[in-house]
Amino acid sequence: MTVELPLQMRRDGFNPGAELGEVRDGDGVVKVESPFGQTGYLVTRFADVRRVLGDPARFSNARARATSPLEEQLSDEEKARMRAGGLLGYDPPEHSRLRRMLTPEFTVRRMRRLEPRIVEIVEAALDDFERAGKPADLVANFALPVPSLVICELLGVPYSDRDEFQSISARLLDTSLPREQRIEAQRANRDYMTGLVERAQADPGEDMLGMLVREHGDDITTDELVGVAALLLLAGHETTSNMLGLGTLALLQNPDQLALVRDDPAMVEPAVEELLRWLSIVHSVAMRMTTEDVEIAGKTIPAGELVLLSIPAANRDASFIDDPETLDITRGAGGHLAFGHGVHHCLGAPLARMEMRIAFPALLRRFPDLALANPDAEPDFRVFNAVYGLQQLQLTW
């Protein structure tokens, strides 16, 4: 059976699908089907997407999560367990309570303490990439191991379990899989994380799980701890790894900009911001549900309707930035929506930025002659994945 790609997930290489641009530059809002088979309104313009993200009272994450067809067959008890700790399915004040516990661990200052260790992890991964021999797959040997090891150390997850949790993550994010397989992946994910949480409760270490147990053990349930840890592990390795793989390909196809990232330290941070904007690897953030009638782009969306948000279309909106279709790392496009906006702004943004700021120049300096092993081959994009990226990227040097 052929699975049709939803409009909000369609891409043309690095670019949002042409239909997305037509909607954004036309009506701005269109009815679509979600990856779960529900009907909702897709919002595409920068200002409108930002407005929705900034208004949790009228655009509810929790009400949208409660309608998920993935959970239709579950008992009320299992639904409650599946949802517990899932910050993306919470609204304030419940969301605020959990987020306050986590925020101190992700401050820029706290992330800077991790910098020497991240440098070590990047250098070790580059050694492994080189030892793999030419040609080598950047995704398997560098882009995935670096953020995976970082988030494992931060959370207290055994890196030796990476094959297990990466396999579960791949199934969780594959929108082409049947509903039953995705539910089983959710169960496997929570079962795995439950074991880790129970070990942390019995003997809390110096990692984030240990911190949560020691400092907030009376304020957070076991199910909430499981949900929080599962989300952080998934988001912590899937997003940054896809940015490293896709970003490297983008730079290789723009050699003048690659040279700037490699040779000019002052260009690294602007490059990271522009790559985040231009690539926008998250197709559509967690769905919202309207709590009252609202007007967006001149269209009334009734109360109780699902709302989807196209991050790639919004970040390519000419009302937000000049010449949006062009990758130009010299402008350092701040204010983009790659990490979302508002109360659900990505908690791990400082960590992701640091990993990219260290990894991109380290890779390009270690291998100044880095090149595509087969420049005529079509890139192997992860088309049906909820986080856009590459299956593999074979490189030589």
CSV table of C-alpha atoms in Angstrom, one decimal, residues 21-358:
chain,number,residue,atom,x,y,z
A,21,GLY,CA,5.0,28.0,-0.6
A,22,GLU,CA,1.9,28.4,-2.7
A,23,VAL,CA,-0.3,28.1,0.4
A,24,ARG,CA,1.9,30.6,2.4
A,25,ASP,CA,1.9,33.1,-0.4
A,26,GLY,CA,-1.7,32.6,-1.2
A,27,ASP,CA,-4.4,32.0,1.4
A,28,GLY,CA,-1.9,31.3,4.2
A,29,VAL,CA,-4.1,28.6,5.8
A,30,VAL,CA,-5.4,25.4,4.3
A,31,LYS,CA,-7.2,22.2,5.5
A,32,VAL,CA,-5.0,19.2,5.5
A,33,GLU,CA,-4.7,15.7,7.0
A,34,SER,CA,-2.3,15.1,9.8
A,35,PRO,CA,0.1,12.1,9.8
A,36,PHE,CA,-2.3,10.4,12.1
A,37,GLY,CA,-5.3,10.8,9.7
A,38,GLN,CA,-7.1,13.7,11.4
A,39,THR,CA,-8.2,16.8,9.6
A,40,GLY,CA,-6.8,20.2,10.7
A,41,TYR,CA,-5.9,23.6,9.5
A,42,LEU,CA,-2.3,24.1,8.4
A,43,VAL,CA,-0.8,27.6,9.2
A,44,THR,CA,2.1,28.6,7.0
A,45,ARG,CA,3.1,32.3,7.4
A,46,PHE,CA,5.8,33.3,9.8
A,47,ALA,CA,3.7,35.8,11.8
A,48,ASP,CA,0.8,33.5,12.0
A,49,VAL,CA,2.8,30.5,13.1
A,50,ARG,CA,4.6,32.6,15.8
A,51,ARG,CA,1.3,33.9,17.0
A,52,VAL,CA,-0.1,30.4,17.5
A,53,LEU,CA,3.0,29.3,19.3
A,54,GLY,CA,2.8,32.2,21.6
A,55,ASP,CA,-0.8,31.7,22.6
A,56,PRO,CA,-1.3,28.4,24.6
A,57,ALA,CA,-4.6,29.6,26.0
A,58,ARG,CA,-6.3,29.7,22.6
A,59,PHE,CA,-4.2,27.0,21.0
A,60,SER,CA,-4.0,24.0,23.3
A,61,ASN,CA,-1.4,21.2,23.1
A,62,ALA,CA,-3.2,19.1,25.7
A,63,ARG,CA,-6.6,19.1,23.9
A,64,ALA,CA,-4.9,18.2,20.7
A,65,ARG,CA,-3.0,15.3,22.3
A,66,ALA,CA,-6.2,14.0,23.8
A,67,THR,CA,-7.5,13.4,20.2
A,68,SER,CA,-4.6,11.2,19.0
A,69,PRO,CA,-5.9,8.2,17.0
A,70,LEU,CA,-2.7,6.4,18.0
A,71,GLU,CA,-4.2,6.0,21.5
A,72,GLU,CA,-7.8,5.0,20.5
A,73,GLN,CA,-7.4,1.4,21.4
A,74,LEU,CA,-5.7,2.0,24.8
A,75,SER,CA,-7.3,1.9,28.2
A,76,ASP,CA,-7.8,5.1,30.1
A,77,GLU,CA,-5.0,3.9,32.5
A,78,GLU,CA,-2.5,3.3,29.7
A,79,LYS,CA,-3.4,6.6,28.0
A,80,ALA,CA,-2.6,8.4,31.2
A,81,ARG,CA,0.7,6.6,31.5
A,82,MET,CA,1.6,7.3,27.8
A,83,ARG,CA,0.9,11.0,28.2
A,84,ALA,CA,2.5,11.5,31.6
A,85,GLY,CA,5.6,13.8,31.4
A,86,GLY,CA,5.1,14.5,27.7
A,87,LEU,CA,5.8,18.2,27.8
A,88,LEU,CA,4.6,18.7,24.2
A,89,GLY,CA,1.2,17.4,25.2
A,90,TYR,CA,0.8,19.7,28.2
A,91,ASP,CA,-0.5,23.3,28.7
A,92,PRO,CA,0.3,25.7,31.5
A,93,PRO,CA,0.2,25.4,34.5
A,94,GLU,CA,0.9,21.6,34.3
A,95,HIS,CA,3.6,22.3,31.6
A,96,SER,CA,5.1,25.1,33.6
A,97,ARG,CA,5.5,22.9,36.7
A,98,LEU,CA,7.6,20.3,34.9
A,99,ARG,CA,9.5,22.7,32.8
A,100,ARG,CA,10.6,24.7,35.8
A,101,MET,CA,12.3,21.5,37.1
A,102,LEU,CA,14.3,21.1,33.9
A,103,THR,CA,15.2,24.6,32.9
A,104,PRO,CA,18.2,25.0,35.2
A,105,GLU,CA,19.9,22.1,33.5
A,106,PHE,CA,19.7,23.7,30.1
A,107,THR,CA,20.8,27.3,30.7
A,108,VAL,CA,23.6,28.7,28.5
A,109,ARG,CA,25.8,28.9,31.6
A,110,ARG,CA,25.3,25.2,32.5
A,111,MET,CA,25.8,24.2,28.9
A,112,ARG,CA,29.2,26.0,28.8
A,113,ARG,CA,30.4,23.7,31.5
A,114,LEU,CA,29.7,20.8,29.1
A,115,GLU,CA,31.8,22.4,26.3
A,116,PRO,CA,35.1,20.6,27.1
A,117,ARG,CA,33.4,17.2,27.2
A,118,ILE,CA,31.5,17.9,23.9
A,119,VAL,CA,34.8,18.8,22.3
A,120,GLU,CA,36.3,15.5,23.4
A,121,ILE,CA,33.2,13.6,22.1
A,122,VAL,CA,33.5,15.4,18.7
A,123,GLU,CA,37.2,14.7,18.4
A,124,ALA,CA,36.7,11.0,19.3
A,125,ALA,CA,33.9,10.7,16.7
A,126,LEU,CA,36.1,12.3,14.1
A,127,ASP,CA,38.8,9.7,14.9
A,128,ASP,CA,36.2,6.9,14.4
A,129,PHE,CA,35.0,8.5,11.1
A,130,GLU,CA,38.6,8.6,9.8
A,131,ARG,CA,39.2,5.0,10.9
A,132,ALA,CA,36.1,3.9,9.0
A,133,GLY,CA,38.1,4.5,5.8
A,134,LYS,CA,37.1,6.3,2.6
A,135,PRO,CA,34.2,6.5,1.7
A,136,ALA,CA,32.6,6.7,5.1
A,137,ASP,CA,29.0,7.4,6.2
A,138,LEU,CA,28.9,10.7,8.1
A,139,VAL,CA,25.5,9.9,9.6
A,140,ALA,CA,26.5,6.6,11.2
A,141,ASN,CA,30.0,7.6,12.1
A,142,PHE,CA,29.7,11.2,13.2
A,143,ALA,CA,26.3,13.0,13.0
A,144,LEU,CA,24.4,10.4,15.0
A,145,PRO,CA,27.1,9.3,17.6
A,146,VAL,CA,28.0,12.9,18.7
A,147,PRO,CA,24.5,14.0,20.0
A,148,SER,CA,23.6,10.5,21.1
A,149,LEU,CA,26.6,10.3,23.4
A,150,VAL,CA,26.1,13.9,24.7
A,151,ILE,CA,22.5,13.3,25.6
A,152,CYS,CA,23.2,9.9,27.1
A,153,GLU,CA,25.8,11.4,29.4
A,154,LEU,CA,23.6,14.3,30.3
A,155,LEU,CA,20.6,12.1,31.2
A,156,GLY,CA,22.4,9.1,32.6
A,157,VAL,CA,21.5,6.7,29.8
A,158,PRO,CA,24.0,3.9,29.0
A,159,TYR,CA,25.5,4.6,25.6
A,160,SER,CA,25.8,0.9,25.1
A,161,ASP,CA,22.0,0.9,24.7
A,162,ARG,CA,22.1,3.2,21.7
A,163,ASP,CA,21.1,0.6,19.1
A,164,GLU,CA,18.0,-0.2,21.1
A,165,PHE,CA,16.9,3.4,21.7
A,166,GLN,CA,17.8,4.5,18.2
A,167,SER,CA,15.8,1.7,16.7
A,168,ILE,CA,12.8,2.6,18.9
A,169,SER,CA,13.2,6.3,17.9
A,170,ALA,CA,13.2,5.5,14.2
A,171,ARG,CA,9.9,3.6,14.6
A,172,LEU,CA,8.4,6.4,16.7
A,173,LEU,CA,9.1,9.0,14.0
A,174,ASP,CA,8.3,7.0,10.9
A,175,THR,CA,4.9,8.3,9.8
A,176,SER,CA,4.6,5.6,7.1
A,177,LEU,CA,4.3,2.8,9.7
A,178,PRO,CA,0.9,1.3,10.6
A,179,ARG,CA,-0.7,2.6,13.8
A,180,GLU,CA,-0.2,-0.6,15.6
A,181,GLN,CA,3.6,-0.6,15.1
A,182,ARG,CA,3.9,3.0,16.3
A,183,ILE,CA,1.9,2.2,19.4
A,184,GLU,CA,4.2,-0.8,20.0
A,185,ALA,CA,7.2,1.6,19.6
A,186,GLN,CA,5.7,3.9,22.2
A,187,ARG,CA,5.3,1.0,24.6
A,188,ALA,CA,8.8,-0.2,24.0
A,189,ASN,CA,10.1,3.3,24.6
A,190,ARG,CA,8.3,3.7,27.9
A,191,ASP,CA,9.3,0.2,29.0
A,192,TYR,CA,13.0,1.0,28.3
A,193,MET,CA,12.9,4.4,30.1
A,194,THR,CA,11.0,2.9,33.1
A,195,GLY,CA,13.9,0.6,33.8
A,196,LEU,CA,16.3,3.6,33.7
A,197,VAL,CA,14.1,5.7,35.9
A,198,GLU,CA,13.7,2.9,38.5
A,199,ARG,CA,17.5,2.5,38.6
A,200,ALA,CA,18.0,6.2,39.1
A,201,GLN,CA,15.4,6.2,41.9
A,202,ALA,CA,17.2,3.4,43.6
A,203,ASP,CA,20.7,5.0,43.2
A,204,PRO,CA,20.5,8.6,41.9
A,205,GLY,CA,23.7,9.6,40.1
A,206,GLU,CA,25.1,13.0,39.1
A,207,ASP,CA,23.2,13.0,35.8
A,208,MET,CA,19.9,14.8,35.0
A,209,LEU,CA,17.8,11.8,36.0
A,210,GLY,CA,19.6,11.6,39.3
A,211,MET,CA,19.2,15.3,39.9
A,212,LEU,CA,15.4,15.1,39.2
A,213,VAL,CA,15.1,12.2,41.7
A,214,ARG,CA,17.1,13.9,44.4
A,215,GLU,CA,15.8,17.4,44.1
A,216,HIS,CA,12.2,16.9,42.9
A,217,GLY,CA,11.4,13.3,43.8
A,218,ASP,CA,8.4,14.3,45.9
A,219,ASP,CA,7.0,16.6,43.2
A,220,ILE,CA,7.3,14.4,40.1
A,221,THR,CA,5.7,10.9,39.6
A,222,THR,CA,7.6,7.9,38.2
A,223,ASP,CA,5.4,8.1,35.1
A,224,GLU,CA,6.2,11.8,34.6
A,225,LEU,CA,9.9,11.1,35.0
A,226,VAL,CA,9.7,8.4,32.4
A,227,GLY,CA,7.9,10.7,30.0
A,228,VAL,CA,10.3,13.6,30.5
A,229,ALA,CA,13.3,11.3,30.0
A,230,ALA,CA,11.9,9.7,26.9
A,231,LEU,CA,11.2,13.1,25.3
A,232,LEU,CA,14.7,14.4,26.1
A,233,LEU,CA,16.4,11.3,24.8
A,234,LEU,CA,14.4,11.3,21.6
A,235,ALA,CA,14.7,15.0,20.9
A,236,GLY,CA,18.3,15.2,22.1
A,237,HIS,CA,19.8,12.9,19.5
A,238,GLU,CA,17.3,12.9,16.6
A,239,THR,CA,17.2,16.6,15.9
A,240,THR,CA,20.9,17.5,16.3
A,241,SER,CA,22.1,14.5,14.4
A,242,ASN,CA,19.9,15.4,11.4
A,243,MET,CA,21.1,19.0,11.5
A,244,LEU,CA,24.7,17.8,11.4
A,245,GLY,CA,24.1,15.5,8.5
A,246,LEU,CA,21.9,17.7,6.4
A,247,GLY,CA,23.9,20.8,7.3
A,248,THR,CA,27.1,19.2,6.1
A,249,LEU,CA,25.5,18.3,2.8
A,250,ALA,CA,24.2,21.9,2.4
A,251,LEU,CA,27.7,23.3,3.1
A,252,LEU,CA,29.3,20.9,0.6
A,253,GLN,CA,26.9,22.2,-2.0
A,254,ASN,CA,27.9,25.8,-1.1
A,255,PRO,CA,31.7,25.6,-1.0
A,256,ASP,CA,32.2,29.3,-0.5
A,257,GLN,CA,30.1,29.2,2.7
A,258,LEU,CA,31.7,26.0,3.8
A,259,ALA,CA,35.1,27.7,3.6
A,260,LEU,CA,33.8,30.5,5.8
A,261,VAL,CA,32.7,28.1,8.5
A,262,ARG,CA,36.0,26.2,8.3
A,263,ASP,CA,38.3,29.2,8.3
A,264,ASP,CA,36.6,32.0,10.2
A,265,PRO,CA,35.6,31.3,13.8
A,266,ALA,CA,33.4,34.4,13.8
A,267,MET,CA,31.2,32.9,11.1
A,268,VAL,CA,30.3,29.7,12.9
A,269,GLU,CA,27.5,31.0,15.1
A,270,PRO,CA,25.8,32.9,12.2
A,271,ALA,CA,26.1,29.8,10.1
A,272,VAL,CA,24.4,27.7,12.7
A,273,GLU,CA,21.5,30.1,12.9
A,274,GLU,CA,21.1,30.3,9.1
A,275,LEU,CA,21.3,26.5,8.7
A,276,LEU,CA,18.6,26.1,11.4
A,277,ARG,CA,16.4,28.5,9.5
A,278,TRP,CA,17.0,27.3,6.0
A,279,LEU,CA,16.8,23.6,6.8
A,280,SER,CA,14.0,23.7,9.4
A,281,ILE,CA,14.2,19.9,9.9
A,282,VAL,CA,11.0,19.7,12.1
A,283,HIS,CA,8.2,19.8,9.5
A,284,SER,CA,5.4,20.7,11.9
A,285,VAL,CA,5.6,21.1,15.7
A,286,ALA,CA,3.1,19.4,18.0
A,287,MET,CA,-0.5,20.0,16.9
A,288,ARG,CA,-2.7,22.5,18.8
A,289,MET,CA,-6.5,22.6,19.2
A,290,THR,CA,-8.4,25.8,19.2
A,291,THR,CA,-10.2,26.6,22.5
A,292,GLU,CA,-12.4,29.3,20.9
A,293,ASP,CA,-13.2,30.6,17.4
A,294,VAL,CA,-10.0,32.3,16.1
A,295,GLU,CA,-9.2,34.2,12.9
A,296,ILE,CA,-5.9,33.5,11.1
A,297,ALA,CA,-5.0,35.0,7.7
A,298,GLY,CA,-8.5,36.2,7.4
A,299,LYS,CA,-10.0,32.7,7.9
A,300,THR,CA,-12.1,31.8,10.9
A,301,ILE,CA,-11.1,28.5,12.6
A,302,PRO,CA,-13.9,27.3,14.8
A,303,ALA,CA,-13.3,26.1,18.4
A,304,GLY,CA,-12.3,22.5,18.8
A,305,GLU,CA,-10.3,22.3,15.5
A,306,LEU,CA,-6.8,21.0,15.1
A,307,VAL,CA,-4.1,23.4,14.0
A,308,LEU,CA,-0.8,22.3,12.4
A,309,LEU,CA,2.1,24.6,11.9
A,310,SER,CA,4.6,24.5,9.0
A,311,ILE,CA,8.0,25.5,10.3
A,312,PRO,CA,9.8,25.2,6.9
A,313,ALA,CA,7.2,27.4,5.2
A,314,ALA,CA,7.3,30.0,8.0
A,315,ASN,CA,11.1,30.2,8.0
A,316,ARG,CA,11.1,30.8,4.3
A,317,ASP,CA,8.5,33.6,4.5
A,318,ALA,CA,9.7,36.8,2.7
A,319,SER,CA,7.9,38.9,5.3
A,320,PHE,CA,10.3,37.5,7.9
A,321,ILE,CA,13.6,37.7,5.9
A,322,ASP,CA,14.8,39.0,2.6
A,323,ASP,CA,15.7,36.4,-0.1
A,324,PRO,CA,14.4,33.6,2.1
A,325,GLU,CA,15.2,30.8,-0.4
A,326,THR,CA,18.9,31.5,-0.4
A,327,LEU,CA,21.3,30.0,2.1
A,328,ASP,CA,23.4,32.9,3.3
A,329,ILE,CA,25.4,32.2,6.5
A,330,THR,CA,26.7,35.7,6.6
A,331,ARG,CA,23.4,37.1,7.8
A,332,GLY,CA,23.0,34.7,10.8
A,333,ALA,CA,19.2,34.6,10.7
A,334,GLY,CA,18.1,35.1,14.3
A,335,GLY,CA,14.4,35.1,15.2
A,336,HIS,CA,13.7,32.0,13.2
A,337,LEU,CA,11.2,29.3,14.4
A,338,ALA,CA,13.4,26.2,14.1
A,339,PHE,CA,13.3,25.8,17.9
A,340,GLY,CA,9.6,26.9,18.1
A,341,HIS,CA,8.5,29.9,20.2
A,342,GLY,CA,6.7,30.7,23.4
A,343,VAL,CA,6.2,28.3,26.4
A,344,HIS,CA,7.2,25.3,24.3
A,345,HIS,CA,10.4,26.8,22.9
A,346,CYS,CA,12.9,24.0,22.6
A,347,LEU,CA,14.4,23.4,26.1
A,348,GLY,CA,17.6,21.9,24.6
A,349,ALA,CA,18.2,24.8,22.1
A,350,PRO,CA,21.4,26.0,24.0
A,351,LEU,CA,22.8,22.4,23.9
A,352,ALA,CA,22.0,21.9,20.2
A,353,ARG,CA,23.6,25.2,19.2
A,354,MET,CA,26.7,24.3,21.2
A,355,GLU,CA,27.0,20.9,19.6
A,356,MET,CA,26.7,22.3,16.1
A,357,ARG,CA,29.0,25.2,16.9
A,358,ILE,CA,31.7,22.7,17.9
